[in-house]
């Protein structure tokens, strides 16, 4: 991975300027109550930096998947505005429309209502992007979690805004991936979990060229177990990708568990039984790695210098099948290696097992996380890079 040169907040002056920040405030809600404010807290430093610089600030984000052009109270950003006000310790009014941004004074901040209520967001419509650009002097892209989407609020606005830069969070995310993927300290170990090999085939293929070892978990592991010649019983696996898994295993060290936790059903109350990997019955499904494997894999992380973690190794939502993920997670947190963790299930495991303090960097991205690992260029980052290159050329021309 090569870090695209982009303009940072420290490169620009904010005093007396109107700043529009695209944040990722797509937080989980339950009956209108925020159940995790992690993403809100993650963007506070960027907002604070702009305010401290003497700017007026408007923050925009999406929430959920409403139909464009229609207000949906179920996914209004009103609860987010309230929480943001608490974190910033200042009023954060909710704006129903872009043009209301003109009423935000210098040193004040407001939150725009769910950007997906606006027609043209998902299609990256120039008309909407130009309306966004018209209300700002500086556009700050800070939503790493949506940087892989070319939409009006992440990509289009950056084409038209007078000045653009990366927010503190986006900059930190890109640098973390640079450290983990470009020239990682070795040995480099990746832990990849998930239901299907097909969903992370490109990730595994890319990591095979970077990692010294890949630990696979979940349904992905079952396909590799089958590729190694063992029965996976009634477990979820992809028979049509067994040869693909075998090919990946020939490129990079992918350990196969020596014992596993199995059950006769996928249910909260299912009874887990430890079985040797060659003793799984036809009516049993593998739902976690076994204790011997968990200890061995945890010990194998001791010499690692770089660890990338995306996905649990078992059905950790069920306590009886969460021990493997817990043991590996604790080993990552205790390691002296540079570690980066990302993805919704991974972050849930980090929180469930209280591992955050031991992880070097916790990414806020899901899809963006995976696409960076795959080596793809994120549209929102590319446009920032294009604008940075243009800015540098203009500065050189001025000097000459």
Coordinates of C-alpha atoms in Angstrom, one line a residue:
X1 CA 0.0 0.0 0.0
X2 CA 1.4 3.4 -1.0
X3 CA 0.0 6.4 0.9
X4 CA -1.5 8.9 -1.4
X5 CA -0.2 12.5 -0.7
X6 CA -3.2 14.5 0.5
X7 CA -3.5 17.9 2.2
X8 CA -3.7 17.7 6.0
X9 CA -5.6 20.0 8.3
X10 CA -2.2 21.4 9.5
X11 CA -1.6 22.6 5.9
X12 CA -4.5 25.0 5.9
X13 CA -5.7 28.1 7.8
X14 CA -9.2 28.0 9.3
X15 CA -9.6 31.4 10.8
X16 CA -12.7 33.1 9.5
X17 CA -13.5 30.3 7.1
X18 CA -16.7 28.2 6.7
X19 CA -15.7 24.5 7.2
X20 CA -17.8 21.6 6.1
X21 CA -16.8 18.3 7.7
X22 CA -18.0 14.9 6.4
X23 CA -17.9 12.6 9.4
X24 CA -19.1 9.0 9.9
X25 CA -21.8 9.3 12.6
X26 CA -23.6 6.2 11.5
X27 CA -24.1 5.0 15.0
X28 CA -26.3 2.1 16.3
X29 CA -29.7 3.2 17.6
X30 CA -32.2 1.3 19.7
X31 CA -35.6 3.1 20.1
X32 CA -33.9 6.4 19.4
X33 CA -31.1 5.9 21.9
X34 CA -27.5 5.7 20.8
X35 CA -26.0 2.3 22.0
X36 CA -22.4 3.1 21.1
X37 CA -21.0 6.6 20.6
X38 CA -17.6 5.4 19.4
X39 CA -17.9 7.0 16.0
X40 CA -19.1 10.3 17.4
X41 CA -16.1 10.5 19.8
X42 CA -13.7 9.6 17.0
X43 CA -14.6 12.7 15.0
X44 CA -14.6 15.2 17.9
X45 CA -10.8 16.0 17.6
X46 CA -11.3 17.1 13.9
X47 CA -14.3 19.3 14.8
X48 CA -12.4 20.8 17.7
X49 CA -9.4 21.6 15.6
X50 CA -11.5 23.5 13.1
X51 CA -13.3 25.4 15.9
X52 CA -10.0 26.2 17.6
X53 CA -8.8 27.6 14.3
X54 CA -11.5 30.1 14.3
X55 CA -13.9 28.6 11.8
X56 CA -17.6 28.1 11.6
X57 CA -18.3 24.4 11.3
X58 CA -21.1 22.3 9.7
X59 CA -20.8 18.5 10.1
X60 CA -22.7 16.1 7.8
X61 CA -23.1 12.4 7.9
X62 CA -25.5 9.6 6.9
X63 CA -27.4 7.3 9.3
X64 CA -29.0 4.1 8.2
X65 CA -30.5 3.5 4.8
X66 CA -33.5 5.9 4.3
X67 CA -35.1 6.5 0.9
X68 CA -33.6 9.5 -0.7
X69 CA -35.7 12.6 -0.8
X70 CA -37.8 11.6 2.2
X71 CA -37.5 12.5 5.9
X72 CA -37.5 9.5 8.1
X73 CA -37.7 10.2 11.9
X74 CA -36.4 6.7 12.6
X75 CA -33.0 7.7 11.3
X76 CA -32.9 11.4 12.1
X77 CA -29.5 12.7 13.4
X78 CA -31.3 14.4 16.3
X79 CA -29.9 12.0 18.9
X80 CA -26.4 12.4 17.4
X81 CA -26.7 16.2 17.6
X82 CA -27.6 15.9 21.3
X83 CA -24.6 13.6 22.1
X84 CA -22.2 15.7 20.0
X85 CA -23.3 18.8 22.0
X86 CA -22.5 16.9 25.2
X87 CA -19.0 15.9 24.0
X88 CA -18.2 19.4 22.6
X89 CA -19.8 21.1 25.6
X90 CA -21.6 23.6 23.3
X91 CA -24.9 23.8 21.4
X92 CA -25.1 21.8 18.2
X93 CA -28.3 22.7 16.3
X94 CA -29.6 20.3 13.7
X95 CA -30.0 21.9 10.3
X96 CA -32.9 20.7 8.0
X97 CA -31.3 22.0 4.8
X98 CA -27.9 22.9 3.5
X99 CA -28.7 26.6 3.0
X100 CA -29.3 27.0 6.7
X101 CA -25.5 26.7 7.1
X102 CA -25.3 30.5 6.5
X103 CA -26.6 31.1 10.0
X104 CA -23.7 29.3 11.7
X105 CA -21.3 32.0 13.2
X106 CA -17.6 31.7 13.5
X107 CA -16.7 29.6 16.5
X108 CA -20.0 27.7 16.3
X109 CA -20.9 24.2 15.1
X110 CA -24.1 22.7 13.6
X111 CA -25.0 19.3 12.3
X112 CA -26.8 18.8 9.0
X113 CA -29.7 16.4 9.0
X114 CA -29.1 12.9 7.6
X115 CA -27.4 13.5 4.2
X116 CA -29.2 10.5 2.7
X117 CA -32.4 12.4 3.0
X118 CA -31.1 14.5 0.1
X119 CA -31.7 13.4 -3.4
X120 CA -28.5 12.8 -5.3
X121 CA -26.3 11.6 -2.4
X122 CA -25.9 8.0 -3.4
X123 CA -25.5 8.8 -7.2
X124 CA -22.8 11.3 -6.5
X125 CA -24.8 14.0 -8.3
X126 CA -22.9 17.1 -9.2
X127 CA -25.9 19.3 -8.4
X128 CA -26.0 18.2 -4.8
X129 CA -22.2 18.2 -4.5
X130 CA -22.1 21.8 -5.8
X131 CA -24.7 22.8 -3.2
X132 CA -22.5 21.4 -0.5
X133 CA -19.4 23.1 -1.9
X134 CA -21.3 26.4 -2.0
X135 CA -21.7 26.5 1.8
X136 CA -18.0 26.1 2.6
X137 CA -14.6 27.5 2.1
X138 CA -12.9 24.3 3.2
X139 CA -14.2 20.7 2.9
X140 CA -12.8 18.3 5.4
X141 CA -13.2 14.6 4.6
X142 CA -13.0 12.7 7.9
X143 CA -15.4 9.7 7.3
X144 CA -13.0 6.8 6.7
X145 CA -15.8 4.3 7.1
X146 CA -17.5 5.7 3.9
X147 CA -14.3 6.6 2.0
X148 CA -14.8 3.6 -0.3
X149 CA -18.1 5.1 -1.6
X150 CA -18.2 7.7 -4.4
X151 CA -21.1 9.7 -3.1
X152 CA -21.9 13.4 -3.2
X153 CA -20.9 14.0 0.5
X154 CA -17.7 11.9 0.3
X155 CA -16.4 12.4 -3.3
X156 CA -18.4 14.9 -5.3
X157 CA -18.1 17.8 -2.9
X158 CA -14.3 17.5 -2.9
X159 CA -14.3 18.2 -6.6
X160 CA -15.9 21.6 -6.2
X161 CA -15.0 23.0 -2.7
X162 CA -12.5 25.9 -2.8
X163 CA -10.1 24.0 -0.5
X164 CA -10.1 20.3 0.7
X165 CA -8.2 18.3 3.2
X166 CA -8.3 15.1 5.2
X167 CA -9.5 15.2 8.8
X168 CA -7.5 14.0 11.7
X169 CA -9.3 10.6 11.8
X170 CA -9.0 9.9 8.1
X171 CA -5.3 10.9 8.2
X172 CA -4.6 8.6 11.2
X173 CA -6.5 5.7 9.5
X174 CA -4.4 5.9 6.3
X175 CA -1.2 6.2 8.3
X176 CA -2.1 3.1 10.4
X177 CA -2.7 1.1 7.2
X178 CA 0.5 2.4 5.7
X179 CA 2.4 1.1 8.7
X180 CA 0.7 -2.3 8.7
X181 CA 0.7 -3.0 5.0
X182 CA 3.4 -1.0 3.1
X183 CA 6.5 -2.2 4.9
X184 CA 5.3 -4.1 8.0
X185 CA 7.7 -5.1 10.7
X186 CA 8.1 -8.8 10.5
X187 CA 6.8 -11.4 11.2
X188 CA 3.5 -10.0 10.0
X189 CA 0.4 -12.0 11.1
X190 CA -3.1 -11.5 9.8
X191 CA -6.2 -12.9 11.6
X192 CA -9.2 -13.0 9.2
X193 CA -12.6 -14.3 10.3
X194 CA -15.9 -14.3 8.6
X195 CA -18.7 -16.5 7.3
X196 CA -17.5 -17.1 3.7
X197 CA -14.2 -17.3 1.8
X198 CA -15.9 -15.6 -1.1
X199 CA -16.6 -12.5 0.9
X200 CA -12.9 -12.1 1.7
X201 CA -11.3 -13.8 -1.2
X202 CA -9.5 -10.7 -2.4
X203 CA -8.4 -9.8 1.1
X204 CA -6.9 -13.2 1.5
X205 CA -5.2 -13.1 -1.9
X206 CA -3.7 -9.7 -1.2
X207 CA -2.5 -10.7 2.3
X208 CA -0.9 -13.8 1.0
X209 CA 1.6 -11.5 -0.7
X210 CA 2.2 -9.5 2.5
X211 CA 1.7 -11.6 5.6
X212 CA 4.0 -14.3 6.9
X213 CA 1.1 -16.1 8.4
X214 CA -2.7 -15.9 8.1
X215 CA -4.9 -17.3 10.8
X216 CA -8.4 -17.9 9.5
X217 CA -11.6 -18.3 11.6
X218 CA -15.3 -18.8 11.3
X219 CA -16.9 -20.2 8.2
X220 CA -13.7 -19.2 6.3
X221 CA -11.7 -21.6 8.4
X222 CA -14.1 -24.5 7.6
X223 CA -13.3 -24.1 3.9
X224 CA -9.6 -24.3 4.6
X225 CA -10.1 -27.2 6.9
X226 CA -11.9 -29.1 4.1
X227 CA -9.1 -28.1 1.7
X228 CA -6.7 -29.8 4.1
X229 CA -8.6 -33.0 3.8
X230 CA -10.7 -33.0 7.0
X231 CA -14.4 -33.4 7.4
X232 CA -16.3 -30.3 8.6
X233 CA -19.5 -32.2 9.3
X234 CA -22.6 -30.0 8.7
X235 CA -20.6 -26.8 9.1
X236 CA -20.9 -23.8 6.8
X237 CA -18.3 -24.0 4.1
X238 CA -17.9 -23.4 0.4
X239 CA -17.2 -26.6 -1.5
X240 CA -16.6 -24.7 -4.8
X241 CA -13.7 -22.7 -3.2
X242 CA -11.8 -25.6 -1.7
X243 CA -9.3 -25.6 -4.5
X244 CA -8.9 -21.8 -4.2
X245 CA -8.3 -22.2 -0.4
X246 CA -5.8 -24.8 -1.1
X247 CA -4.0 -22.5 -3.5
X248 CA -3.8 -19.7 -1.0
X249 CA -2.5 -22.1 1.6
X250 CA 0.3 -23.0 -0.7
X251 CA 1.3 -19.3 -0.9
X252 CA 1.4 -18.5 2.8
X253 CA 1.3 -20.3 6.2
X254 CA -2.3 -20.9 7.2
X255 CA -2.4 -23.1 10.3
X256 CA -5.2 -25.7 10.6
X257 CA -6.7 -26.2 14.1
X258 CA -5.9 -29.4 15.9
X259 CA -9.1 -29.2 17.9
X260 CA -12.4 -27.5 17.5
X261 CA -15.6 -26.7 19.5
X262 CA -18.6 -28.4 17.8
X263 CA -22.4 -28.5 18.4
X264 CA -25.4 -30.2 16.9
X265 CA -27.2 -26.9 16.2
X266 CA -26.5 -23.2 15.7
X267 CA -28.4 -21.8 18.7
X268 CA -27.8 -19.7 21.8
X269 CA -28.3 -22.8 24.0
X270 CA -26.3 -25.2 21.9
X271 CA -24.0 -27.4 23.9
X272 CA -20.4 -27.2 22.8
X273 CA -18.1 -30.2 22.7
X274 CA -14.3 -30.2 22.1
X275 CA -13.3 -32.6 19.3
X276 CA -10.1 -33.4 17.6
X277 CA -10.0 -32.0 14.0
X278 CA -10.2 -35.5 12.6
X279 CA -13.1 -36.5 14.7
X280 CA -15.9 -34.2 13.6
X281 CA -19.1 -36.1 13.0
X282 CA -21.3 -35.6 10.0
X283 CA -24.1 -34.0 12.0
X284 CA -21.8 -31.6 13.9
X285 CA -20.9 -28.1 13.0
X286 CA -17.7 -26.3 14.0
X287 CA -18.4 -23.1 15.9
X288 CA -15.1 -22.2 17.5
X289 CA -11.5 -23.4 17.7
X290 CA -10.6 -25.7 20.6
X291 CA -8.6 -24.8 23.7
X292 CA -5.3 -26.5 22.5
X293 CA -5.5 -24.6 19.2
X294 CA -6.4 -21.3 21.0
X295 CA -3.3 -21.6 23.2
X296 CA -1.0 -22.6 20.4
X297 CA -2.1 -19.8 18.1
X298 CA -1.9 -17.3 20.9
X299 CA 1.7 -18.4 21.6
X300 CA 2.5 -18.1 17.9
X301 CA 1.7 -14.3 18.1
X302 CA 4.5 -13.8 20.7
X303 CA 7.1 -13.2 18.0
X304 CA 4.9 -11.2 15.7
X305 CA 5.9 -7.6 15.0
X306 CA 2.8 -6.6 13.0
X307 CA -0.7 -8.0 13.6
X308 CA -3.8 -7.2 11.5
X309 CA -7.2 -8.4 12.9
X310 CA -10.5 -8.5 11.0
X311 CA -13.1 -11.0 12.2
X312 CA -13.6 -13.4 15.1
X313 CA -12.5 -17.0 15.0
X314 CA -15.8 -18.4 16.3
X315 CA -19.4 -17.5 17.1
X316 CA -18.3 -15.3 19.9
X317 CA -21.8 -13.9 20.4
X318 CA -22.6 -17.2 22.1
X319 CA -20.5 -17.4 25.3
X320 CA -19.7 -21.1 24.9
X321 CA -18.2 -20.4 21.5
X322 CA -16.3 -17.2 22.2
X323 CA -13.3 -18.5 24.1
X324 CA -11.1 -18.8 20.9
X325 CA -11.7 -15.2 20.0
X326 CA -11.2 -14.1 23.6
X327 CA -7.8 -16.0 23.9
X328 CA -6.5 -14.7 20.6
X329 CA -7.8 -11.2 21.3
X330 CA -6.0 -11.1 24.7
X331 CA -2.8 -12.3 23.0
X332 CA -3.0 -9.5 20.5
X333 CA -3.6 -7.0 23.2
X334 CA -0.7 -8.3 25.3
X335 CA 1.7 -8.4 22.3
X336 CA 4.4 -5.8 21.7
X337 CA 3.6 -5.9 18.0
X338 CA 2.0 -3.0 16.1
X339 CA -1.6 -4.1 15.9
X340 CA -4.5 -2.8 13.9
X341 CA -8.1 -4.1 14.3
X342 CA -11.2 -3.3 12.3
X343 CA -14.6 -4.4 11.2
X344 CA -17.9 -4.4 13.0
X345 CA -17.7 -7.9 14.6
X346 CA -14.0 -7.3 15.5
X347 CA -14.8 -4.1 17.3
X348 CA -17.7 -5.8 19.1
X349 CA -15.3 -8.5 20.3
X350 CA -12.7 -5.8 21.3
X351 CA -15.4 -4.1 23.4
X352 CA -16.9 -7.4 24.8
X353 CA -13.5 -8.6 26.0
X354 CA -12.1 -5.2 27.0
X355 CA -9.1 -5.3 24.7
X356 CA -9.0 -1.7 23.4
X357 CA -6.1 -0.5 25.5
X358 CA -3.8 -3.2 24.2
X359 CA -4.5 -2.6 20.4
X360 CA -2.2 -0.1 18.7
X361 CA -4.9 1.2 16.4
X362 CA -8.6 0.5 16.2
X363 CA -10.1 1.3 12.8
X364 CA -13.5 2.8 12.4
X365 CA -13.9 1.3 8.9
X366 CA -15.6 -1.9 7.7
X367 CA -15.8 -1.9 3.9
X368 CA -13.1 0.7 3.6
X369 CA -10.9 -1.4 5.9
X370 CA -11.3 -4.4 3.6
X371 CA -10.8 -2.5 0.4
X372 CA -7.6 -0.9 1.6
X373 CA -6.3 -4.4 2.5
X374 CA -7.3 -5.6 -1.0
X375 CA -5.1 -2.8 -2.4
X376 CA -8.0 -0.8 -3.9
X377 CA -8.0 3.0 -4.2
X378 CA -10.7 4.6 -2.1
X379 CA -12.7 7.1 -4.2
X380 CA -12.8 9.7 -1.5
X381 CA -9.1 9.4 -0.9
X382 CA -8.3 9.6 -4.6
X383 CA -10.1 12.9 -5.1
X384 CA -8.3 14.3 -2.1
X385 CA -5.0 13.2 -3.7
X386 CA -6.0 14.8 -7.0
X387 CA -6.8 18.1 -5.3
X388 CA -3.6 18.0 -3.4
X389 CA -1.6 17.4 -6.6
X390 CA -3.4 20.3 -8.2
X391 CA -2.8 22.5 -5.2
X392 CA 1.0 21.7 -5.2
X393 CA 1.2 22.6 -8.9
X394 CA -0.6 25.9 -8.3
X395 CA 1.8 26.7 -5.5
X396 CA 4.8 25.9 -7.7
X397 CA 3.5 28.1 -10.4
X398 CA 3.0 31.0 -8.0
X399 CA 6.6 30.6 -6.7
X400 CA 8.0 30.6 -10.3

